[in-house]
Short mmCIF file of C-alpha atoms and ligand atoms in Angstrom, two decimals:
data_model
loop_
_atom_site.label_atom_id
_atom_site.label_comp_id
_atom_site.label_asym_id
_atom_site.label_seq_id
_atom_site.Cartn_x
_atom_site.Cartn_y
_atom_site.Cartn_z
CA UNK A 1 12.40 9.83 15.28
CA UNK A 2 13.92 6.59 15.74
CA UNK A 3 18.07 5.73 13.84
CA UNK A 4 17.62 3.13 11.97
CA UNK A 5 18.02 0.05 12.97
CA UNK A 6 19.43 -3.30 10.61
CA UNK A 7 16.51 -5.88 11.36
CA UNK A 8 19.62 -8.27 11.95
CA UNK A 9 19.41 -5.89 15.78
CA UNK A 10 16.08 -5.84 15.70
CA UNK A 11 15.85 -9.99 15.81
CA UNK A 12 18.33 -10.01 18.50
CA UNK A 13 18.25 -13.69 19.90
CA UNK A 14 14.65 -13.23 18.69
CA UNK A 15 12.88 -17.01 18.82
CA UNK A 16 10.37 -16.36 17.01
CA UNK A 17 8.26 -13.31 14.55
CA UNK A 18 5.39 -13.01 13.60
CA UNK A 19 5.07 -10.72 10.29
CA UNK A 20 1.61 -9.09 9.05
CA UNK A 21 0.56 -5.95 6.66
CA UNK A 22 -1.86 -3.93 6.71
CA UNK A 23 -5.91 -5.10 4.90
CA UNK A 24 -5.84 -5.48 1.50
CA UNK A 25 -2.24 -5.28 1.22
CA UNK A 26 -0.81 -4.09 -2.12
CA UNK A 27 2.68 -4.53 -4.16
CA UNK A 28 4.58 -1.83 -1.26
CA UNK A 29 2.34 -4.35 1.90
CA UNK A 30 2.96 -8.08 -0.06
CA UNK A 31 7.07 -6.98 -1.31
CA UNK A 32 7.93 -5.50 2.30
CA UNK A 33 6.30 -8.28 4.19
CA UNK A 34 7.85 -11.47 1.18
CA UNK A 35 11.70 -9.52 1.58
CA UNK A 36 11.52 -8.78 5.31
CA UNK A 37 10.37 -13.14 5.23
CA UNK A 38 13.41 -14.00 2.65
CA UNK A 39 15.35 -11.72 5.11
CA UNK A 40 15.09 -13.09 8.46
CA UNK A 41 15.05 -17.34 7.20
CA UNK A 42 18.54 -15.85 5.87
CA UNK A 43 19.96 -14.07 8.93
CA UNK A 44 18.66 -15.55 11.10
CA UNK A 45 17.32 -19.39 10.28
CA UNK A 46 16.99 -20.25 13.66
CA UNK A 47 13.54 -17.92 14.48
CA UNK A 48 10.44 -19.59 13.50
CA UNK A 49 8.52 -16.69 11.44
CA UNK A 50 5.57 -16.61 9.76
CA UNK A 51 3.95 -14.09 8.18
CA UNK A 52 0.43 -12.92 7.66
CA UNK A 53 -2.20 -11.50 4.84
CA UNK A 54 -5.02 -11.51 4.21
CA UNK A 55 -5.48 -12.97 0.40
CA UNK A 56 -3.78 -10.46 -2.51
CA UNK A 57 -3.29 -10.90 -6.16
CA UNK A 58 -2.49 -14.23 -7.83
CA UNK A 59 0.78 -11.51 -9.86
CA UNK A 60 2.52 -12.02 -6.27
CA UNK A 61 2.55 -15.38 -6.39
CA UNK A 62 6.04 -15.37 -8.00
CA UNK A 63 7.56 -14.00 -5.82
CA UNK A 64 9.47 -15.96 -2.61
CA UNK A 65 7.49 -17.38 0.40
CA UNK A 66 4.20 -16.42 -0.71
CA UNK A 67 2.74 -19.90 -0.77
CA UNK A 68 4.17 -19.20 2.70
CA UNK A 69 2.25 -16.74 4.21
CA UNK A 70 -0.93 -18.03 6.00
CA UNK A 71 -4.03 -15.94 4.83
CA UNK A 72 -6.37 -17.30 7.54
CA UNK A 73 -5.26 -15.40 11.63
CA UNK A 74 -4.72 -18.11 14.75
CA UNK A 75 -6.12 -15.96 16.79
CA UNK A 76 -4.64 -17.86 19.23
CA UNK A 77 -1.10 -17.56 17.76
CA UNK A 78 1.74 -15.25 20.05
CA UNK A 79 5.38 -14.50 19.83
CA UNK A 80 7.83 -13.01 20.93
CA UNK A 81 8.54 -10.09 18.12
CA UNK A 82 5.77 -8.68 15.89
CA UNK A 83 6.73 -6.67 12.82
CA UNK A 84 4.10 -4.55 10.73
CA UNK A 85 6.09 -3.59 7.54
CA UNK A 86 3.58 -1.04 5.76
CA UNK A 87 0.43 -0.34 8.41
CA UNK A 88 -0.42 3.55 10.05
CA UNK A 89 -2.01 2.75 12.41
CA UNK A 90 -3.24 -0.75 14.70
CA UNK A 91 -6.99 -0.57 12.76
CA UNK A 92 -5.02 -1.66 9.31
CA UNK A 93 -4.12 -4.81 10.62
CA UNK A 94 -7.18 -5.50 10.30
CA UNK A 95 -7.28 -9.37 11.83
CA UNK A 96 -4.13 -8.79 12.70
CA UNK A 97 -4.65 -7.15 15.54
CA UNK A 98 -5.26 -9.73 18.26
CA UNK A 99 -2.10 -11.26 17.53
CA UNK A 100 -0.30 -8.11 17.55
CA UNK A 101 -1.50 -6.89 21.05
CA UNK A 102 -0.79 -10.68 22.25
CA UNK A 103 3.65 -9.90 21.49
CA UNK A 104 5.52 -9.36 23.45
CA UNK A 105 7.66 -7.14 21.20
CA UNK A 106 6.47 -5.21 18.24
CA UNK A 107 7.77 -2.65 15.97
CA UNK A 108 7.06 -1.13 13.29
CA UNK A 109 8.50 -0.42 9.62
CA UNK A 110 6.11 2.13 7.98
CA UNK A 111 6.06 5.09 5.77
CA UNK A 112 3.15 6.85 6.44
CA UNK A 113 3.61 10.00 7.38
CA UNK A 114 -0.20 9.79 9.40
CA UNK A 115 1.45 6.79 11.58
CA UNK A 116 0.18 7.07 14.54
CA UNK A 117 3.21 5.67 16.80
CA UNK A 118 0.58 2.01 17.73
CA UNK A 119 4.01 -0.33 17.56
CA UNK A 120 6.84 -0.82 20.53
CA UNK A 121 9.38 0.52 18.52
CA UNK A 122 8.45 2.79 14.72
CA UNK A 123 10.82 2.99 12.33
CA UNK A 124 8.73 5.48 9.71
CA UNK A 125 10.44 7.69 7.32
CA UNK A 126 7.19 9.54 5.32
CA UNK A 127 10.15 11.36 2.67
CA UNK A 128 11.30 7.68 1.71
CA UNK A 129 8.99 6.07 -1.16
CA UNK A 130 7.65 2.93 0.15
CA UNK A 131 8.37 0.53 2.83
CA UNK A 132 10.66 -1.86 0.68
CA UNK A 133 13.21 0.93 -0.36
CA UNK A 134 13.18 1.91 4.19
CA UNK A 135 13.67 -1.85 4.48
CA UNK A 136 16.18 -1.72 1.86
CA UNK A 137 17.94 0.71 3.77
CA UNK A 138 17.05 -1.53 6.98
CA UNK A 139 19.01 -4.97 5.73
CA UNK A 140 22.62 -5.56 5.32
CA UNK A 141 23.89 -5.73 1.97
CA UNK A 142 26.08 -8.64 2.18
CA UNK A 143 23.18 -10.28 2.77
CA UNK A 144 21.36 -8.96 -0.86
CA UNK A 145 20.13 -11.95 -3.04
CA UNK A 146 18.07 -12.76 -6.17
CA UNK A 147 14.91 -13.52 -4.11
CA UNK A 148 15.06 -10.01 -1.76
CA UNK A 149 15.90 -8.09 -4.14
CA UNK A 150 12.11 -9.29 -6.16
CA UNK A 151 10.38 -8.26 -3.48
CA UNK A 152 11.76 -5.44 -2.28
CA UNK A 153 11.74 -4.06 -6.46
CA UNK A 154 7.61 -5.39 -6.37
CA UNK A 155 6.46 -2.92 -3.26
CA UNK A 156 8.97 -0.57 -4.85
CA UNK A 157 7.60 0.46 -8.56
CA UNK A 158 3.80 -0.19 -6.92
CA UNK A 159 4.51 2.90 -4.75
CA UNK A 160 5.96 5.20 -7.15
CA UNK A 161 4.66 4.29 -10.17
CA UNK A 162 8.13 2.76 -11.40
CA UNK A 163 9.52 4.96 -10.47
CA UNK A 164 7.55 8.65 -11.56
CA UNK A 165 5.87 9.76 -8.51
CA UNK A 166 6.73 12.67 -6.78
CA UNK A 167 8.26 10.46 -4.17
CA UNK A 168 10.83 8.59 -6.25
CA UNK A 169 14.82 10.17 -5.39
CA UNK A 170 18.23 9.82 -6.96
CA UNK A 171 17.98 7.06 -3.51
CA UNK A 172 15.32 5.31 -5.52
CA UNK A 173 16.64 4.85 -8.59
CA UNK A 174 20.46 4.15 -6.73
CA UNK A 175 18.27 1.32 -4.51
CA UNK A 176 16.51 -0.13 -7.81
CA UNK A 177 19.60 -0.41 -9.09
CA UNK A 178 21.15 -2.33 -6.13
CA UNK A 179 18.05 -4.78 -6.80
CA UNK A 180 18.38 -5.15 -10.54
CA UNK A 181 22.54 -5.83 -10.44
CA UNK A 182 21.64 -9.26 -8.32
CA UNK A 183 19.74 -10.71 -11.48
CA UNK A 184 15.55 -10.06 -10.98
CA UNK A 185 13.84 -10.17 -14.62
CA UNK A 186 12.07 -6.36 -13.88
CA UNK A 187 10.61 -5.95 -17.25
CA UNK A 188 8.33 -9.16 -16.40
CA UNK A 189 7.78 -7.65 -12.53
CA UNK A 190 6.61 -4.20 -13.77
CA UNK A 191 4.05 -6.18 -16.59
CA UNK A 192 2.68 -8.53 -14.80
CA UNK A 193 2.17 -6.95 -11.71
CA UNK A 194 2.12 -3.23 -12.98
CA UNK A 195 -0.32 -2.77 -15.88
CA UNK A 196 -1.22 -6.65 -16.73
CA UNK A 197 -5.06 -6.00 -15.98
CA UNK A 198 -6.93 -9.11 -16.16
CA UNK A 199 -10.80 -8.86 -18.24
CA UNK A 200 -12.76 -7.94 -15.09
CA UNK A 201 -9.76 -4.93 -13.84
CA UNK A 202 -10.01 -4.09 -18.06
CA UNK A 203 -14.14 -3.79 -17.36
CA UNK A 204 -14.10 -1.89 -13.97
CA UNK A 205 -11.64 0.89 -15.33
CA UNK A 206 -14.28 1.06 -17.59
CA UNK A 207 -16.72 1.53 -16.38
CA UNK A 208 -15.31 4.08 -13.34
CA UNK A 209 -14.30 6.14 -16.37
CA UNK A 210 -17.38 6.09 -17.59
CA UNK A 211 -18.99 7.63 -14.58
CA UNK A 212 -16.26 10.02 -13.66
CA UNK A 213 -17.59 13.28 -13.28
CA UNK A 214 -14.98 16.84 -12.85
CA UNK A 215 -16.04 19.34 -10.37
CA UNK A 216 -13.62 22.77 -8.99
CA UNK A 217 -13.44 23.59 -12.55
CA UNK A 218 -12.18 21.10 -13.82
CA UNK A 219 -9.05 20.35 -11.33
CA UNK A 220 -11.00 17.61 -9.81
CA UNK A 221 -12.37 14.39 -10.88
CA UNK A 222 -14.34 11.42 -8.24
CA UNK A 223 -15.94 8.97 -10.31
CA UNK A 224 -18.07 6.44 -7.91
CA UNK A 225 -19.08 2.51 -8.37
CA UNK A 226 -22.09 1.11 -6.58
CA UNK A 227 -22.52 -2.61 -4.61
CA UNK A 228 -24.98 -3.27 -8.17
CA UNK A 229 -22.32 -2.92 -11.38
CA UNK A 230 -19.00 -3.57 -8.87
CA UNK A 231 -21.39 -6.95 -9.01
CA UNK A 232 -22.47 -6.04 -12.52
CA UNK A 233 -18.99 -6.75 -12.94
CA UNK A 234 -18.78 -9.39 -11.17
CA UNK A 235 -15.35 -7.46 -9.91
CA UNK A 236 -13.64 -7.58 -6.43
CA UNK A 237 -11.72 -5.46 -4.64
CA UNK A 238 -8.43 -6.16 -5.84
CA UNK A 239 -10.22 -5.07 -9.44
CA UNK A 240 -9.77 -1.78 -8.50
CA UNK A 241 -6.23 -1.21 -8.54
CA UNK A 242 -5.18 1.48 -10.75
CA UNK A 243 -8.31 3.21 -11.39
CA UNK A 244 -8.19 6.21 -8.88
CA UNK A 245 -4.07 6.90 -10.98
CA UNK A 246 -6.16 6.95 -14.99
CA UNK A 247 -8.29 9.24 -13.48
CA UNK A 248 -5.53 11.61 -13.13
CA UNK A 249 -3.97 11.09 -15.78
CA UNK A 250 -6.82 13.70 -16.83
CA UNK A 251 -5.94 17.23 -18.54
CA UNK A 252 -6.08 20.05 -15.79
CA UNK A 253 -7.19 17.43 -12.81
CA UNK A 254 -4.95 18.34 -9.49
CA UNK A 255 -7.30 15.74 -7.31
CA UNK A 256 -8.66 12.50 -8.57
CA UNK A 257 -11.15 10.24 -6.12
CA UNK A 258 -12.78 7.19 -6.61
CA UNK A 259 -14.93 5.29 -3.72
CA UNK A 260 -16.71 1.29 -4.99
CA UNK A 261 -19.17 -0.05 -2.62
CA UNK A 262 -17.34 -2.73 -0.36
CA UNK A 263 -20.98 -4.19 1.01
CA UNK A 264 -24.23 -1.64 0.34
CA UNK A 265 -23.36 1.64 2.43
CA UNK A 266 -19.93 0.93 3.29
CA UNK A 267 -17.44 3.08 0.45
CA UNK A 268 -13.92 2.30 -0.10
CA UNK A 269 -12.40 5.98 -1.45
CA UNK A 270 -8.90 6.55 -2.54
CA UNK A 271 -7.38 9.59 -3.52
CA UNK A 272 -4.15 11.27 -5.67
CA UNK A 273 -3.04 14.03 -6.20
CA UNK A 274 -0.82 15.38 -8.65
CA UNK A 275 0.35 19.29 -7.16
CA UNK A 276 -0.53 21.24 -4.60
CA UNK A 277 -3.16 19.00 -1.75
CA UNK A 278 -2.80 17.30 0.57
CA UNK A 279 -5.10 13.79 0.31
CA UNK A 280 -3.75 12.38 3.51
CA UNK A 281 -5.63 15.23 5.34
CA UNK A 282 -9.16 14.79 4.18
CA UNK A 283 -7.87 10.92 4.45
CA UNK A 284 -6.67 11.85 7.82
CA UNK A 285 -10.46 13.77 8.39
CA UNK A 286 -12.41 11.05 7.85
CA UNK A 287 -10.95 8.08 9.88
CA UNK A 288 -7.70 6.62 6.77
CA UNK A 289 -4.86 7.70 5.75
CA UNK A 290 -1.90 7.84 3.96
CA UNK A 291 1.13 10.23 1.51
CA UNK A 292 -0.24 13.61 0.44
CA UNK A 293 -0.18 12.41 -3.14
CA UNK A 294 -1.45 9.40 -2.56
CA UNK A 295 -4.11 8.22 0.41
CA UNK A 296 -7.97 6.63 1.46
CA UNK A 297 -10.26 5.30 3.94
CA UNK A 298 -13.77 4.44 4.01
CA UNK A 299 -16.87 6.48 4.55
CA UNK A 300 -20.47 4.77 4.84
CA UNK A 301 -23.64 6.68 4.08
CA UNK A 302 -25.51 6.47 0.71
CA UNK A 303 -23.91 7.14 -2.63
CA UNK A 304 -25.04 10.62 -2.55
CA UNK A 305 -24.26 11.47 1.40
CA UNK A 306 -20.36 10.14 1.53
CA UNK A 307 -19.54 11.70 -2.53
CA UNK A 308 -21.66 14.84 -0.90
CA UNK A 309 -18.89 14.98 1.91
CA UNK A 310 -15.38 13.76 0.17
CA UNK A 311 -16.83 16.21 -2.32
CA UNK A 312 -17.46 19.30 -0.51
CA UNK A 313 -13.81 19.31 1.02
CA UNK A 314 -11.89 17.90 -1.47
CA UNK A 315 -13.43 21.20 -4.19
CA UNK A 316 -12.38 23.98 -1.69
CA UNK A 317 -8.48 21.99 -1.18
CA UNK A 318 -8.28 22.24 -4.84
CA UNK A 319 -9.56 26.00 -5.36
CA UNK A 320 -7.51 26.86 -2.75
CA UNK A 321 -4.12 26.97 -4.63
CA UNK A 322 -5.31 30.86 -5.25
CA UNK A 323 -5.66 30.45 -9.43
CA UNK A 324 -8.67 31.73 -10.83
P1 LIG B 1 -5.27 3.36 -1.92
O1 LIG B 1 -6.23 4.39 -2.50
O2 LIG B 1 -5.82 2.90 -1.32
O3 LIG B 1 -4.24 2.84 -2.73
O4 LIG B 1 -4.05 3.70 -0.94
C1 LIG B 1 -3.67 4.91 -0.56
C2 LIG B 1 -2.76 4.80 0.30
O5 LIG B 1 -3.55 5.77 2.03
C3 LIG B 1 -1.52 3.57 0.67
O6 LIG B 1 -0.29 4.03 0.86
C4 LIG B 1 -2.66 3.74 1.63
O7 LIG B 1 -1.21 2.78 2.43
C5 LIG B 1 -3.08 4.82 2.52
N1 LIG B 1 -4.22 4.32 3.02
C6 LIG B 1 -5.77 4.15 1.91
N2 LIG B 1 -6.18 3.47 2.88
C7 LIG B 1 -6.71 3.52 4.68
C8 LIG B 1 -7.03 3.83 5.54
N3 LIG B 1 -7.93 3.73 5.91
N4 LIG B 1 -6.14 4.29 6.39
C9 LIG B 1 -5.11 4.80 6.55
N5 LIG B 1 -3.65 4.75 5.40
C10 LIG B 1 -4.48 4.69 4.76
MN1 LIG B 2 0.85 -0.22 1.10
MN1 LIG B 3 3.62 1.25 1.35
#
């Protein structure tokens, strides 16, 4: 495990930096990439810094620097230093992998216990609830400002379910307090980026809840949206956020699984657990990754095949707690 360094030290005279996140960027990914971008602009203005990310929800557009993010991955781009936030392996970089491969130096800042050590230098803390929280520890407190704080706070609330997951610690709350002290519009950030749903998202949630079924004596719940249903709902991958968390709220459920068919025959699976099942193991088994209580992977085959494969493992895991 690498001793945590300050970002300032990692930059050390560097003149060109590229910041990358993971495919299908979530709040922690966008927040950490933009928080880091704004910090570098401040502490190393001489460095030419670019952020490359796949398109993300427009609710994150208020964060400073969001309008500077490049969504077209420049395959010719070269840089001295590439810093990757919140991504556990090279595959998760999507098209960014080409830029990563050409960088002089690579650094991964992450909190996924499934991180493969794919970068030259890895700053991994699996016990920390979000990459944004980890990034805070790597910044000089004196450089903190309202804009950087808003980015980090956004990531923290997304990866902790607004501070309610097991991963949130006293230190998480302490840092959140310091970020609040910078004068961020925290109520707005929470409402607009976390709880607010548009009409499509609300309909997708409704359909997914209707499709859900219980397994393993009610300890496992699973719902699938087929490509046909997704099309009928006119929903995209950005409209599926929050469904798997909602499923987990059903009484007595230990594990929730939500799958949607991105293209025919390819399903994105998200899993959440409450108490004793480590869903990252199942995700890693199917080539994905994540954390003990939140993980994901991609599965290929027909709806029956992929749910069959996934549920077989999850059912066993759910029934393995010794309870009758
Ligand atoms: P999701 O269910 O997609 O919201 O993801 C839950 C957690 O698992 C997040 O921390 C993701 O970064 C991680 N994750 C999701 N899909 C994958 C994947 N295919 N490979 C590695 N990690 C993943
Ligand atoms: Mn993420
Ligand atoms: Mn994260």
